[in-house]
Amino acid sequence: VSPPKTALDELELDALTELVNIGVSKAALSLREMVNEQVILSVPELRLLSRNEAIAILTAQEAGRLVAVHQVFEGDINGRVLLIFPETKSLELVRAVTGGELPLEDIIELEQEALAETGNIILNGCLATIANQLQRTLKMSLPEILRGAGHEFFELDPPPVAGDVVMFLYINFAMKKRDIQGYIVMLMDLPSLAALKELLAEYIQRTTGEGMPSHDLSR
Amino acid sequence: MTYSVLIVDDSKLARMAVAKALNALYPDWTRIEATNADEALVLARQSLPDIALLDFNMPGRDGLDLAGDFRGMSTDMPIAVISANLQQEVVNKAGDVGASFLPKPLTQEALGEFLRDAVARLTAASK
């Protein structure tokens, strides 16, 4: 199934990318408090894809096992969001967050907790910024760590009833002289995408004072 | 006295937001827009803007880097780096190149305060 490419127009995608960047910048500030050193987080690109396209891209780029921090969100928009790293990078991430002085066994022991905490800061930073700027409330579940091949993260229960769409984002993570690239994947159903489009149109109008909010003519 | 303002941000929405605030504050001023540091440098050499508003987080070179280049071109140009990234390192580096730091999302109040100060500095420098 082809993704609804026209679902968000260019300016709506731009607005969403900007909101996510503001969100990860705020998350970087929280992480900086945690590691006491500058943290650089950026999301250079956001793409709207079908589930199959997202799986194809992720598995083509990351052949090995992956680790993900997973959270479910509910509100005007419902879905799930995952921060995904190659499993080989996750210990590096934990080292960066914990200071890098710890022996390997401690790092392995702390990995789960540190990943959940870091992921929670980044994902909450994104979603809270999106929700605040769109003037809506989103309820987030606690973070959960998942491990597996890329496609497994797209087949979590319960499966979406009303079709689904994937926001696919690259996230660059630099701290303590380490550069780690990961992915943020946001899965939502089509009614949520429609709600998001409407909220983005309102946000764009508030922000720029131009244009009219878009209306779904099919309703 | 009207001034020209260079707005550099990779996000069209962010440029539109700055333009809206600027237009509400100083409707007569000239706006120049660029989407990245390289384009901004070309435009700045052509049209010598009086004031620069630079997004920090851009693909390619960031706004702080660009602020350094602009400072090299003009010691008096009021420059603001705009970012949601309020980390001390970023704020300090902005200070090092004599740039102000404005939080994102940018409010008309914050921009207005920076521009009033910028006008005062430009007026003083031209005397």
GROMACS .gro file of C-alpha atoms in nm:
model
  346
    1VAL     CA    1   0.000   0.000   0.000
    2SER     CA    2   0.138   0.336  -0.101
    3PRO     CA    3   0.167   0.597   0.175
    4PRO     CA    4  -0.067   0.894   0.173
    5LYS     CA    5   0.208   1.117   0.035
    6THR     CA    6  -0.028   1.410   0.006
    7ALA     CA    7  -0.143   1.360   0.363
    8LEU     CA    8   0.078   1.641   0.490
    9ASP     CA    9   0.180   1.921   0.258
   10GLU     CA   10   0.531   2.066   0.241
   11LEU     CA   11   0.474   2.337   0.500
   12GLU     CA   12   0.303   2.096   0.740
   13LEU     CA   13   0.600   1.858   0.715
   14ASP     CA   14   0.834   2.156   0.765
   15ALA     CA   15   0.635   2.261   1.074
   16LEU     CA   16   0.645   1.909   1.217
   17THR     CA   17   1.021   1.882   1.155
   18GLU     CA   18   1.071   2.217   1.325
   19LEU     CA   19   0.862   2.109   1.626
   20VAL     CA   20   1.059   1.784   1.656
   21ASN     CA   21   1.386   1.980   1.637
   22ILE     CA   22   1.271   2.216   1.911
   23GLY     CA   23   1.172   1.907   2.110
   24VAL     CA   24   1.508   1.733   2.072
   25SER     CA   25   1.690   2.059   2.150
   26LYS     CA   26   1.503   2.071   2.479
   27ALA     CA   27   1.581   1.704   2.533
   28ALA     CA   28   1.950   1.781   2.468
   29LEU     CA   29   1.932   2.040   2.744
   30SER     CA   30   1.793   1.780   2.988
   31LEU     CA   31   2.060   1.528   2.884
   32ARG     CA   32   2.324   1.793   2.932
   33GLU     CA   33   2.215   1.827   3.295
   34MET     CA   34   2.253   1.451   3.325
   35VAL     CA   35   2.599   1.413   3.166
   36ASN     CA   36   2.731   1.758   3.253
   37GLU     CA   37   2.871   1.812   2.907
   38GLN     CA   38   2.738   1.949   2.584
   39VAL     CA   39   2.497   1.719   2.403
   40ILE     CA   40   2.405   1.777   2.042
   41LEU     CA   41   2.084   1.631   1.911
   42SER     CA   42   1.938   1.709   1.572
   43VAL     CA   43   1.677   1.572   1.341
   44PRO     CA   44   1.779   1.665   0.990
   45GLU     CA   45   1.496   1.500   0.800
   46LEU     CA   46   1.144   1.377   0.851
   47ARG     CA   47   0.966   1.151   0.603
   48LEU     CA   48   0.614   1.023   0.590
   49LEU     CA   49   0.614   0.658   0.482
   50SER     CA   50   0.402   0.349   0.468
   51ARG     CA   51   0.491   0.076   0.714
   52ASN     CA   52   0.650  -0.139   0.442
   53GLU     CA   53   0.863   0.147   0.314
   54ALA     CA   54   0.983   0.226   0.665
   55ILE     CA   55   1.073  -0.139   0.725
   56ALA     CA   56   1.258  -0.153   0.391
   57ILE     CA   57   1.464   0.158   0.469
   58LEU     CA   58   1.545   0.054   0.824
   59THR     CA   59   1.646  -0.302   0.735
   60ALA     CA   60   1.852  -0.184   0.434
   61GLN     CA   61   2.050   0.052   0.660
   62GLU     CA   62   2.072  -0.164   0.970
   63ALA     CA   63   2.125  -0.533   0.904
   64GLY     CA   64   2.210  -0.626   1.263
   65ARG     CA   65   2.001  -0.645   1.576
   66LEU     CA   66   1.845  -0.325   1.698
   67VAL     CA   67   1.741  -0.191   2.032
   68ALA     CA   68   1.446   0.043   2.075
   69VAL     CA   69   1.291   0.254   2.347
   70HIS     CA   70   0.916   0.229   2.294
   71GLN     CA   71   0.637   0.447   2.429
   72VAL     CA   72   0.267   0.460   2.351
   73PHE     CA   73   0.088   0.794   2.333
   74GLU     CA   74  -0.282   0.878   2.357
   75GLY     CA   75  -0.486   1.190   2.307
   76ASP     CA   76  -0.613   1.370   1.996
   77ILE     CA   77  -0.343   1.170   1.821
   78ASN     CA   78  -0.287   0.806   1.911
   79GLY     CA   79   0.007   0.590   1.827
   80ARG     CA   80   0.344   0.468   1.935
   81VAL     CA   81   0.689   0.617   1.912
   82LEU     CA   82   1.024   0.439   1.908
   83LEU     CA   83   1.382   0.557   1.940
   84ILE     CA   84   1.590   0.297   1.757
   85PHE     CA   85   1.966   0.234   1.765
   86PRO     CA   86   2.182  -0.048   1.636
   87GLU     CA   87   2.244  -0.279   1.932
   88THR     CA   88   2.620  -0.230   1.882
   89LYS     CA   89   2.576   0.142   1.949
   90SER     CA   90   2.359   0.109   2.256
   91LEU     CA   91   2.647   0.035   2.494
   92GLU     CA   92   2.830   0.333   2.349
   93LEU     CA   93   2.528   0.547   2.420
   94VAL     CA   94   2.513   0.417   2.776
   95ARG     CA   95   2.885   0.488   2.820
   96ALA     CA   96   2.831   0.842   2.701
   97VAL     CA   97   2.539   0.893   2.935
   98THR     CA   98   2.699   0.732   3.240
   99GLY     CA   99   3.036   0.897   3.198
  100GLY     CA  100   3.237   0.619   3.038
  101GLU     CA  101   3.446   0.536   3.345
  102LEU     CA  102   3.245   0.234   3.454
  103PRO     CA  103   3.362  -0.125   3.405
  104LEU     CA  104   3.186  -0.321   3.131
  105GLU     CA  105   2.981  -0.536   3.370
  106ASP     CA  106   2.833  -0.228   3.535
  107ILE     CA  107   2.757  -0.076   3.199
  108ILE     CA  108   2.576  -0.390   3.089
  109GLU     CA  109   2.380  -0.387   3.412
  110LEU     CA  110   2.291  -0.021   3.369
  111GLU     CA  111   2.217  -0.047   2.999
  112GLN     CA  112   1.846  -0.116   3.027
  113GLU     CA  113   1.786   0.163   3.275
  114ALA     CA  114   2.007   0.419   3.102
  115LEU     CA  115   1.851   0.349   2.763
  116ALA     CA  116   1.500   0.380   2.903
  117GLU     CA  117   1.590   0.708   3.076
  118THR     CA  118   1.765   0.857   2.773
  119GLY     CA  119   1.492   0.743   2.536
  120ASN     CA  120   1.225   0.877   2.764
  121ILE     CA  121   1.391   1.220   2.775
  122ILE     CA  122   1.424   1.236   2.396
  123LEU     CA  123   1.081   1.096   2.309
  124ASN     CA  124   0.901   1.296   2.577
  125GLY     CA  125   1.090   1.606   2.466
  126CYS     CA  126   0.960   1.559   2.111
  127LEU     CA  127   0.604   1.468   2.197
  128ALA     CA  128   0.563   1.723   2.475
  129THR     CA  129   0.683   2.000   2.242
  130ILE     CA  130   0.451   1.884   1.965
  131ALA     CA  131   0.158   1.862   2.207
  132ASN     CA  132   0.230   2.201   2.369
  133GLN     CA  133   0.276   2.384   2.042
  134LEU     CA  134  -0.034   2.221   1.896
  135GLN     CA  135  -0.216   2.311   2.221
  136ARG     CA  136  -0.322   1.956   2.294
  137THR     CA  137  -0.244   1.702   2.566
  138LEU     CA  138  -0.079   1.369   2.496
  139LYS     CA  139  -0.057   1.097   2.756
  140MET     CA  140   0.263   0.891   2.735
  141SER     CA  141   0.317   0.538   2.866
  142LEU     CA  142   0.633   0.441   3.051
  143PRO     CA  143   0.933   0.356   2.832
  144GLU     CA  144   0.989  -0.006   2.743
  145ILE     CA  145   1.305  -0.154   2.590
  146LEU     CA  146   1.266  -0.380   2.288
  147ARG     CA  147   1.529  -0.578   2.102
  148GLY     CA  148   1.508  -0.745   1.767
  149ALA     CA  149   1.523  -0.701   1.391
  150GLY     CA  150   1.387  -0.379   1.240
  151HIS     CA  151   1.060  -0.522   1.108
  152GLU     CA  152   0.958  -0.653   1.451
  153PHE     CA  153   0.921  -0.298   1.585
  154PHE     CA  154   0.653  -0.232   1.324
  155GLU     CA  155   0.448  -0.539   1.416
  156LEU     CA  156   0.374  -0.466   1.780
  157ASP     CA  157   0.037  -0.555   1.933
  158PRO     CA  158  -0.228  -0.438   1.901
  159PRO     CA  159  -0.211  -0.396   1.523
  160PRO     CA  160  -0.367  -0.073   1.391
  161VAL     CA  161  -0.730  -0.113   1.293
  162ALA     CA  162  -0.766   0.180   1.059
  163GLY     CA  163  -0.456   0.160   0.842
  164ASP     CA  164  -0.130   0.317   0.949
  165VAL     CA  165   0.141   0.559   0.853
  166VAL     CA  166   0.497   0.605   0.974
  167MET     CA  167   0.685   0.925   1.048
  168PHE     CA  168   1.044   0.831   0.992
  169LEU     CA  169   1.316   1.055   1.133
  170TYR     CA  170   1.692   1.034   1.153
  171ILE     CA  171   1.838   1.157   1.478
  172ASN     CA  172   2.202   1.254   1.520
  173PHE     CA  173   2.335   1.227   1.868
  174ALA     CA  174   2.676   1.367   1.963
  175MET     CA  175   2.821   1.381   2.311
  176LYS     CA  176   3.152   1.311   2.479
  177LYS     CA  177   3.316   1.294   2.137
  178ARG     CA  178   3.085   1.013   2.034
  179ASP     CA  179   2.864   1.035   1.728
  180ILE     CA  180   2.570   0.804   1.726
  181GLN     CA  181   2.303   0.795   1.460
  182GLY     CA  182   1.963   0.652   1.536
  183TYR     CA  183   1.606   0.674   1.423
  184ILE     CA  184   1.281   0.800   1.564
  185VAL     CA  185   0.980   0.618   1.431
  186MET     CA  186   0.630   0.736   1.503
  187LEU     CA  187   0.349   0.504   1.404
  188MET     CA  188  -0.005   0.630   1.395
  189ASP     CA  189  -0.333   0.535   1.235
  190LEU     CA  190  -0.495   0.732   0.954
  191PRO     CA  191  -0.754   0.913   1.172
  192SER     CA  192  -0.464   1.032   1.390
  193LEU     CA  193  -0.279   1.154   1.083
  194ALA     CA  194  -0.589   1.348   0.977
  195ALA     CA  195  -0.613   1.500   1.326
  196LEU     CA  196  -0.242   1.587   1.318
  197LYS     CA  197  -0.281   1.754   0.979
  198GLU     CA  198  -0.562   1.971   1.108
  199LEU     CA  199  -0.368   2.068   1.423
  200LEU     CA  200  -0.058   2.151   1.216
  201ALA     CA  201  -0.263   2.371   0.982
  202GLU     CA  202  -0.399   2.562   1.284
  203TYR     CA  203  -0.048   2.589   1.429
  204ILE     CA  204   0.091   2.723   1.100
  205GLN     CA  205  -0.183   2.981   1.087
  206ARG     CA  206  -0.118   3.091   1.446
  207THR     CA  207   0.255   3.107   1.383
  208THR     CA  208   0.262   3.281   1.048
  209GLY     CA  209  -0.071   3.461   1.044
  210GLU     CA  210  -0.107   3.341   0.685
  211GLY     CA  211  -0.316   3.089   0.500
  212MET     CA  212  -0.637   2.922   0.601
  213PRO     CA  213  -0.662   2.604   0.805
  214SER     CA  214  -0.710   2.312   0.570
  215HIS     CA  215  -1.040   2.129   0.573
  216ASP     CA  216  -1.091   1.770   0.486
  217LEU     CA  217  -1.338   1.784   0.201
  218SER     CA  218  -1.421   1.417   0.231
  219ARG     CA  219  -1.607   1.477   0.555
  220MET     CA  220   1.575   5.498   0.969
  221THR     CA  221   1.495   5.155   0.829
  222TYR     CA  222   1.725   4.857   0.840
  223SER     CA  223   1.767   4.534   0.650
  224VAL     CA  224   1.746   4.207   0.837
  225LEU     CA  225   1.889   3.878   0.719
  226ILE     CA  226   1.688   3.576   0.840
  227VAL     CA  227   1.861   3.239   0.812
  228ASP     CA  228   1.672   2.920   0.894
  229ASP     CA  229   1.633   2.590   0.711
  230SER     CA  230   1.268   2.577   0.815
  231LYS     CA  231   1.033   2.779   0.599
  232LEU     CA  232   0.783   2.789   0.885
  233ALA     CA  233   1.045   2.934   1.120
  234ARG     CA  234   1.134   3.203   0.862
  235MET     CA  235   0.766   3.285   0.821
  236ALA     CA  236   0.728   3.313   1.199
  237VAL     CA  237   1.024   3.554   1.224
  238ALA     CA  238   0.892   3.750   0.926
  239LYS     CA  239   0.551   3.783   1.091
  240ALA     CA  240   0.701   3.915   1.416
  241LEU     CA  241   0.938   4.147   1.230
  242ASN     CA  242   0.658   4.278   1.013
  243ALA     CA  243   0.446   4.352   1.321
  244LEU     CA  244   0.736   4.537   1.488
  245TYR     CA  245   0.899   4.717   1.194
  246PRO     CA  246   0.685   4.690   0.879
  247ASP     CA  247   0.917   4.920   0.679
  248TRP     CA  248   1.232   4.720   0.724
  249THR     CA  249   1.376   4.505   0.447
  250ARG     CA  250   1.385   4.128   0.488
  251ILE     CA  251   1.641   3.899   0.328
  252GLU     CA  252   1.596   3.525   0.372
  253ALA     CA  253   1.837   3.235   0.335
  254THR     CA  254   1.793   2.864   0.406
  255ASN     CA  255   2.151   2.777   0.502
  256ALA     CA  256   2.487   2.927   0.597
  257ASP     CA  257   2.640   2.919   0.248
  258GLU     CA  258   2.345   3.093   0.089
  259ALA     CA  259   2.343   3.345   0.375
  260LEU     CA  260   2.710   3.435   0.314
  261VAL     CA  261   2.651   3.493  -0.057
  262LEU     CA  262   2.349   3.713   0.017
  263ALA     CA  263   2.530   3.899   0.295
  264ARG     CA  264   2.821   3.986   0.063
  265GLN     CA  265   2.578   4.113  -0.201
  266SER     CA  266   2.350   4.319   0.015
  267LEU     CA  267   2.527   4.382   0.347
  268PRO     CA  268   2.239   4.341   0.592
  269ASP     CA  269   2.235   4.559   0.905
  270ILE     CA  270   2.110   4.286   1.139
  271ALA     CA  271   2.129   3.904   1.125
  272LEU     CA  272   1.891   3.650   1.283
  273LEU     CA  273   2.041   3.302   1.261
  274ASP     CA  274   1.894   2.963   1.344
  275PHE     CA  275   2.146   2.758   1.542
  276ASN     CA  276   2.050   2.410   1.427
  277MET     CA  277   2.086   2.389   1.047
  278PRO     CA  278   2.212   2.119   0.812
  279GLY     CA  279   2.569   2.203   0.708
  280ARG     CA  280   2.727   2.478   0.913
  281ASP     CA  281   2.536   2.591   1.220
  282GLY     CA  282   2.426   2.940   1.317
  283LEU     CA  283   2.714   2.994   1.559
  284ASP     CA  284   2.969   2.923   1.288
  285LEU     CA  285   2.791   3.161   1.059
  286ALA     CA  286   2.776   3.425   1.334
  287GLY     CA  287   3.157   3.402   1.353
  288ASP     CA  288   3.183   3.472   0.978
  289PHE     CA  289   2.951   3.768   1.003
  290ARG     CA  290   3.146   3.906   1.297
  291GLY     CA  291   3.455   3.887   1.078
  292MET     CA  292   3.276   4.092   0.811
  293SER     CA  293   3.141   4.353   1.052
  294THR     CA  294   3.229   4.428   1.411
  295ASP     CA  295   2.908   4.629   1.462
  296MET     CA  296   2.641   4.407   1.310
  297PRO     CA  297   2.383   4.302   1.572
  298ILE     CA  298   2.352   3.923   1.547
  299ALA     CA  299   2.109   3.692   1.723
  300VAL     CA  300   2.137   3.314   1.730
  301ILE     CA  301   1.797   3.150   1.773
  302SER     CA  302   1.765   2.806   1.929
  303ALA     CA  303   1.568   2.590   2.169
  304ASN     CA  304   1.907   2.454   2.276
  305LEU     CA  305   1.979   2.664   2.583
  306GLN     CA  306   2.288   2.466   2.684
  307GLN     CA  307   2.548   2.683   2.851
  308GLU     CA  308   2.809   2.593   2.586
  309VAL     CA  309   2.585   2.725   2.309
  310VAL     CA  310   2.493   3.043   2.496
  311ASN     CA  311   2.861   3.101   2.583
  312LYS     CA  312   2.976   3.054   2.224
  313ALA     CA  313   2.713   3.301   2.109
  314GLY     CA  314   2.856   3.547   2.363
  315ASP     CA  315   3.211   3.478   2.236
  316VAL     CA  316   3.124   3.603   1.887
  317GLY     CA  317   2.924   3.893   2.027
  318ALA     CA  318   2.588   3.746   1.932
  319SER     CA  319   2.273   3.754   2.139
  320PHE     CA  320   2.084   3.437   2.213
  321LEU     CA  321   1.709   3.416   2.155
  322PRO     CA  322   1.501   3.112   2.257
  323LYS     CA  323   1.296   2.917   2.008
  324PRO     CA  324   1.002   2.921   1.944
  325LEU     CA  325   1.073   3.290   1.897
  326THR     CA  326   0.825   3.533   2.051
  327GLN     CA  327   0.755   3.882   1.921
  328GLU     CA  328   0.848   4.016   2.267
  329ALA     CA  329   1.193   3.854   2.264
  330LEU     CA  330   1.259   3.967   1.907
  331GLY     CA  331   1.135   4.318   1.988
  332GLU     CA  332   1.370   4.349   2.282
  333PHE     CA  333   1.669   4.235   2.074
  334LEU     CA  334   1.580   4.470   1.788
  335ARG     CA  335   1.534   4.776   2.013
  336ASP     CA  336   1.881   4.713   2.148
  337ALA     CA  337   2.011   4.655   1.794
  338VAL     CA  338   1.869   4.988   1.676
  339ALA     CA  339   2.030   5.167   1.971
  340ARG     CA  340   2.367   5.007   1.889
  341LEU     CA  341   2.344   5.084   1.517
  342THR     CA  342   2.244   5.443   1.590
  343ALA     CA  343   2.535   5.484   1.830
  344ALA     CA  344   2.780   5.324   1.585
  345SER     CA  345   2.676   5.555   1.300
  346LYS     CA  346   2.742   5.870   1.503
   0.00000   0.00000   0.00000
